[in-house]
Coordinates of C-alpha atoms in Angstrom, one line a residue:
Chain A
X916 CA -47.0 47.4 -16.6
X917 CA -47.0 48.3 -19.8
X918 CA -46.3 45.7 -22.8
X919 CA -43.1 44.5 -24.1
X920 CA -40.9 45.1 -26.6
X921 CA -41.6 43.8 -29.8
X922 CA -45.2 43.1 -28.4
X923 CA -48.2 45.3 -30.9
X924 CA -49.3 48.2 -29.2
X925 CA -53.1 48.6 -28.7
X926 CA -55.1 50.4 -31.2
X927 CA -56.9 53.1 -30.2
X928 CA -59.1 56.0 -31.2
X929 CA -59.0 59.4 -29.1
X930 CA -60.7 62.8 -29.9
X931 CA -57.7 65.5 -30.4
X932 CA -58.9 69.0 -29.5
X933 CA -60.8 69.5 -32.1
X934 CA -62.9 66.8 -31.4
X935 CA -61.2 64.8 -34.6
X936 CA -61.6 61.1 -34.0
X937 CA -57.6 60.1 -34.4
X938 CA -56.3 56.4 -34.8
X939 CA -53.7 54.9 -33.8
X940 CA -52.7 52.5 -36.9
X941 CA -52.7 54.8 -39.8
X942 CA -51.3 53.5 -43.2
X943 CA -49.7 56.8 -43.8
X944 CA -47.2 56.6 -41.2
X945 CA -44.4 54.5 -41.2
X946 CA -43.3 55.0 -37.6
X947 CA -45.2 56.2 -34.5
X948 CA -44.2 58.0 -31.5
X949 CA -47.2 58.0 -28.9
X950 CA -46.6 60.5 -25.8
X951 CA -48.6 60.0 -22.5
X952 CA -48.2 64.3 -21.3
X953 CA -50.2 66.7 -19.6
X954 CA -50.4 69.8 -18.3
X955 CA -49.6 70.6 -15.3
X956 CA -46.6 68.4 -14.7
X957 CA -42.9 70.0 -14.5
X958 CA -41.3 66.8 -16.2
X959 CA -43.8 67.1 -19.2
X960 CA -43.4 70.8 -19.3
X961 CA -39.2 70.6 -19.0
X962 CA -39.6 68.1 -21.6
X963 CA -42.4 69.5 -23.9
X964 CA -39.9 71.9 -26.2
X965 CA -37.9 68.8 -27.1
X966 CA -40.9 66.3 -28.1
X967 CA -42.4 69.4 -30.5
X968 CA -38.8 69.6 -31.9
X969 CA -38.7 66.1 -32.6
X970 CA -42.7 66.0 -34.1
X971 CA -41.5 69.3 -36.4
X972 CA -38.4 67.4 -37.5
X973 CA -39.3 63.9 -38.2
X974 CA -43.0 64.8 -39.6
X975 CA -41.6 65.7 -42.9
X976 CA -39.8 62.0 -42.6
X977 CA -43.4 60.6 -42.2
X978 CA -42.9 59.7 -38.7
X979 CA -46.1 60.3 -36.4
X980 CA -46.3 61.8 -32.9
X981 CA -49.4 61.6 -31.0
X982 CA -48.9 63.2 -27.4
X983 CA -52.0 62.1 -25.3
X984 CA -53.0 63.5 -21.4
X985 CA -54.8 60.8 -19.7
X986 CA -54.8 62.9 -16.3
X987 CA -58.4 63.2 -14.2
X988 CA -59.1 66.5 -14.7
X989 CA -61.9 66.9 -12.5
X990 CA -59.1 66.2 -9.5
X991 CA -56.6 68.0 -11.9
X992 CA -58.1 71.4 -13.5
X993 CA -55.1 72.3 -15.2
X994 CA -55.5 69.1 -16.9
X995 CA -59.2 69.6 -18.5
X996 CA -60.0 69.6 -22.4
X997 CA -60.5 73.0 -22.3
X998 CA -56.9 74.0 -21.3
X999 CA -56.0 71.6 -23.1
X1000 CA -57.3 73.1 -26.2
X1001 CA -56.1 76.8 -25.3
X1002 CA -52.6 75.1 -25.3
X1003 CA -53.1 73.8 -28.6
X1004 CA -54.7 77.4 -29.8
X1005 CA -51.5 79.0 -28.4
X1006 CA -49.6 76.4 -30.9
X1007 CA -47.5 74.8 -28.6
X1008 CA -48.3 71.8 -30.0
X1009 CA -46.9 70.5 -32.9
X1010 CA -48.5 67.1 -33.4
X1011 CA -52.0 65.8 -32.6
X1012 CA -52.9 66.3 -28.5
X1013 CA -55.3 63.6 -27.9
X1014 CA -57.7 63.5 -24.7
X1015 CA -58.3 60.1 -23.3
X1016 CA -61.1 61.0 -21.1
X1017 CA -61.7 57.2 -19.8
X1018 CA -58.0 56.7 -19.3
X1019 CA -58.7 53.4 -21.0
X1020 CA -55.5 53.8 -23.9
X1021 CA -53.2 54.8 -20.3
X1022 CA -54.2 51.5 -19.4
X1023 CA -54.1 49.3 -22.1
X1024 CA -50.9 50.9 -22.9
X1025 CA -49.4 50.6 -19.5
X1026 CA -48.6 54.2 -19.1
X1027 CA -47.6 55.2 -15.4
X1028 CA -46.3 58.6 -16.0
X1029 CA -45.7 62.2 -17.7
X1030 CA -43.6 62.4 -20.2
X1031 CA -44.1 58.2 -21.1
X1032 CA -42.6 57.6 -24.5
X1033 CA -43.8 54.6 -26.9
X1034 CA -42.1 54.0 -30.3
X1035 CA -43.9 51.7 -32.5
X1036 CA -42.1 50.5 -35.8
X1037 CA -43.8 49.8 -39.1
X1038 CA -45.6 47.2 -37.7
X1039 CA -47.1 48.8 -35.2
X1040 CA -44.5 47.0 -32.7
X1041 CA -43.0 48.4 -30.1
X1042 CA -39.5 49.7 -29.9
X1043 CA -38.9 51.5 -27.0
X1044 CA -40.3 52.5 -23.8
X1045 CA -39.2 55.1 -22.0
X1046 CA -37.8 58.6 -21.1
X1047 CA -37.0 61.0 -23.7
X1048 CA -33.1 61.7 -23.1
X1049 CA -31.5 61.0 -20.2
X1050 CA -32.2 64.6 -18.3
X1051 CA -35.1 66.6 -17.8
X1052 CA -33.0 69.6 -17.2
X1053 CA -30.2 69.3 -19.7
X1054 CA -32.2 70.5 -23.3
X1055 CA -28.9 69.8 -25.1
X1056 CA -29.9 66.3 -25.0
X1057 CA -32.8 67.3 -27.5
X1058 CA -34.6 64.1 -26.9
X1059 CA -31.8 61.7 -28.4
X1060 CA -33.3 58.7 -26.9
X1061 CA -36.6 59.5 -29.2
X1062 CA -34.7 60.3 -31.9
X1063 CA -32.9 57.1 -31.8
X1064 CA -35.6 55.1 -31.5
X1065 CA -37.1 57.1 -34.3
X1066 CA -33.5 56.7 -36.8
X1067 CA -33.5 52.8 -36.0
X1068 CA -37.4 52.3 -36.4
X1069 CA -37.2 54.0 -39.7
X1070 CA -34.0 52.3 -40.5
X1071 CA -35.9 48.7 -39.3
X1072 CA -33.2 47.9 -36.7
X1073 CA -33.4 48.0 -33.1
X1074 CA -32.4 50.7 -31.1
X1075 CA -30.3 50.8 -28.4
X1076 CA -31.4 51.6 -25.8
X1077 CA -34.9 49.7 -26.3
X1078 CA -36.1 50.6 -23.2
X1079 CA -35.4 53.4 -20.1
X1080 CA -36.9 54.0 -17.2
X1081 CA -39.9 56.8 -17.5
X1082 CA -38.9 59.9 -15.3
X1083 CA -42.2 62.4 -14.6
X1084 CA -45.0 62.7 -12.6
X1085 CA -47.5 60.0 -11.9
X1086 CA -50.3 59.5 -14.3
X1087 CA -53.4 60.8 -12.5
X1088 CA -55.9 58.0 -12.0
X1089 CA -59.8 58.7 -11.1
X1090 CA -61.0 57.4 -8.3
Chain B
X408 CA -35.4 79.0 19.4
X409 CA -34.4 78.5 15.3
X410 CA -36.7 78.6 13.0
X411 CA -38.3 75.6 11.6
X412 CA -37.1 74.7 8.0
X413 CA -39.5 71.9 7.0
X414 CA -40.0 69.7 3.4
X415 CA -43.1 68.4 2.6
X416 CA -43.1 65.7 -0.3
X417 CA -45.0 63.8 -1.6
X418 CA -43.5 59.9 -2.5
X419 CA -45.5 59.5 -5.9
X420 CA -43.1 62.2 -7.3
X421 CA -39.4 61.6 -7.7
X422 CA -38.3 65.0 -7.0
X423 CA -38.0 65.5 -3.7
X424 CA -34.3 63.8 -3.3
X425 CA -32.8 66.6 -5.8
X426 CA -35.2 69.2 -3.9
X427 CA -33.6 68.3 -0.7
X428 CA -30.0 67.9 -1.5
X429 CA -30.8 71.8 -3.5
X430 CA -32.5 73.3 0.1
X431 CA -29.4 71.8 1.9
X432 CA -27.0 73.4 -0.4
X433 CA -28.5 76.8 -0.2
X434 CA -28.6 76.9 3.7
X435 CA -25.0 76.0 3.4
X436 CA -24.4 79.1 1.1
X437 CA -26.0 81.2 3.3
X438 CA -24.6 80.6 6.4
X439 CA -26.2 78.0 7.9
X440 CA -24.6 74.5 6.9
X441 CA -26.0 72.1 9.1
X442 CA -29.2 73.5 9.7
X443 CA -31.6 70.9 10.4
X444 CA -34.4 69.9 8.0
X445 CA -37.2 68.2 8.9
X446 CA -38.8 65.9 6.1
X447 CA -42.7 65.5 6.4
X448 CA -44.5 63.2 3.9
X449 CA -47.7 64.3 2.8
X450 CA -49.9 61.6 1.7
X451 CA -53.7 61.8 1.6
X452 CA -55.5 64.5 -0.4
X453 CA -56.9 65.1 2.6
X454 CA -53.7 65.7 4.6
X455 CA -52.9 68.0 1.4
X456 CA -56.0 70.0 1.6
X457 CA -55.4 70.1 5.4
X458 CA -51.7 71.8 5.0
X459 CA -52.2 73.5 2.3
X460 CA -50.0 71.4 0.2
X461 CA -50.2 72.4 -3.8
X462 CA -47.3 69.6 -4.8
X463 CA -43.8 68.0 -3.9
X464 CA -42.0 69.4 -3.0
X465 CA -42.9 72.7 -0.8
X466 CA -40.6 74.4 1.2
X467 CA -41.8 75.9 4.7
X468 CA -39.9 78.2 6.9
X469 CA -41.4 78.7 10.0
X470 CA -44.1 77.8 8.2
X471 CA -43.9 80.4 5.3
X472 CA -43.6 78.9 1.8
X473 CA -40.4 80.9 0.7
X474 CA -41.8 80.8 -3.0
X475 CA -45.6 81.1 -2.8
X476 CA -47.7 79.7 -5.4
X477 CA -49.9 81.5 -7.5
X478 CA -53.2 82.3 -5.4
X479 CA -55.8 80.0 -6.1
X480 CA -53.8 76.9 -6.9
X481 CA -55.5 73.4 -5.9
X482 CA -54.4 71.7 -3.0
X483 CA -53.4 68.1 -4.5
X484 CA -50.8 64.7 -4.3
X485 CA -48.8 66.1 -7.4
X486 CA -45.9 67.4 -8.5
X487 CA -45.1 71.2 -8.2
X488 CA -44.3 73.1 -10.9
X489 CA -42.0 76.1 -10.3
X490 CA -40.2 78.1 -12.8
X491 CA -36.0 78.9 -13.2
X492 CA -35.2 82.7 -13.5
X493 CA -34.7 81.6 -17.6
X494 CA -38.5 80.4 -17.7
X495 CA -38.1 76.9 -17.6
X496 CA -40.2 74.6 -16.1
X497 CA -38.6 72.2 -13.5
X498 CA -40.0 70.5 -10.8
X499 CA -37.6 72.0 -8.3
X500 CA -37.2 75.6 -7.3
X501 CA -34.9 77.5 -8.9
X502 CA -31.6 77.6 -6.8
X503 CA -30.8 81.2 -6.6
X504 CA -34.7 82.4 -6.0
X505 CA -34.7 79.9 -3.2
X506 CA -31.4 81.2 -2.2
X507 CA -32.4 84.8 -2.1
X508 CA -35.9 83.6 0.1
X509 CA -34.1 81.7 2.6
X510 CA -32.2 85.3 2.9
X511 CA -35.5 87.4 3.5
X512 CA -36.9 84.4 6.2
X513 CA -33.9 83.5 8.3
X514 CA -31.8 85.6 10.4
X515 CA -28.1 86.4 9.2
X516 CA -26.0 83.8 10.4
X517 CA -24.5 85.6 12.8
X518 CA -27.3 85.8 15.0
X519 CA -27.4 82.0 15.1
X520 CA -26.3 80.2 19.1

């Protein structure tokens, strides 16, 4: 179960592709959107356009997107740094991919699937907990529950809604 | 005797409801509404390994995947990733590739008792 609303997320630190150690609590940014994706799943791959629309429009609004895969790659090739690194070399990323090798942020953070949105306000608090937009299928929704969360975060209210239910594939555990 | 038209899932991915109602609708266009489906839950990596099973759902006619997977792909409890005729990712098969298999594998509809 992940924590509540209002509740501070867990820091963390997570190598991005590059190997870059990246934080989690960064004075810089005002408002955080963390991502639990991967790489093989259909939901994060339906999905994935949308979240690199939102990361290319609300970066210049300071807002930060980290997208992390958590997935077991040794059960789950298509999942491994290195693809996820010639994913990132192909720029179809357009925020920070992190690798949490240990799965220990999935955890803390009480992630149970792909695509698994977290908004975190100012505070580091979090704001909503869920699904993107309302249909993996339908890209005119253009992530609006994201978004949302994003305006109100920015705005310091609450969003509505504050949480959905995820909709992907299950995180893959290690044994 | 009618060929077998058989869904394999896998529970710890939601999309084998939408996958089912899809198969069902493309028997129904065509020609064979009705046509049973049997539903087989796959759920041990070794059970996955054992069929062959690369993700929920798969689609077996007679036991023919109508849309094969790319050679090589692992055997795992996941979901499937196929592709719509516009490129997009989706869990679920494109309708109208799925459609046009279930043409090539199963005899016109008038040939059915």
């Amino acid at each position: 179960m992940s924590f509540a609303i209002g509740a501070l997320a867990p820091n963390f630190t997570l190598p991005d592709t590059y190997a870059n150690a990246t934080a989690l609590r960064d004075v810089d940014s005002p408002v955080t959107a963390v991502v639990f994706t991967c790489n093989h799943c259909p939901y994060a791959l339906a999905w994935h356009e949308r979240l690199q629309a939102v990361a290319r429009d609300y970066g210049p609004r300071g807002v930060r997107i980290l997208q992390i895969n958590s997935n077991d790659a040794e059960r789950f090739p298509h999942d491994s740094l290195a693809a996820m690194s010639a994913r990132v070399a192909a720029g179809e990323f357009a925020s920070p991919y992190l690798h949490d090798a240990t799965q220990e942020v999935a955890h803390a953070w009480g992630a149970a699937v792909t695509p698994d949105v977290f908004v975190l306000d100012t505070d580091g608090r979090l704001v909503y907990h869920g699904a993107p937009d309302a249909d993996y299928r339908d890209e005119s929704l253009a992530a609006a529950w994201l978004r949302d969360a994003l305006d109100a975060a920015l705005e310091h209210r609450q969003p509505d809604p504050a949480q959905t239910e995820p909709v992907g594939c299950s995180i893959k555990w290690r044994p | 005797m009618p060929p077998s038209v058989e869904l394999l899932y896998w529970d710890g991915c939601p999309s084998h409801p939408a996958a089912l109602a899809e198969l069902r609708a493309a028997l129904e266009e065509i020609g064979h509404p009705g046509a049973p489906v049997a539903l087989s839950e796959i759920s041990s990596e070794a059970q996955a390994a054992q069929l062959g099973f690369v993700g929920s759902p798969t689609i077996r006619i007679d036991g023919i995947d109508p849309l094969p997977p790319p050679p090589g792909e692992p055997t795992a409890l996941t979901c499937r990733l196929y592709r719509r005729r516009d490129g997009r990712h989706s869990p679920t098969p494109d309708p109208a590739d799925l459609r046009d298999a279930l043409r090539r594998l199963l005899p016109p509809p008038t040939q059915e008792s």
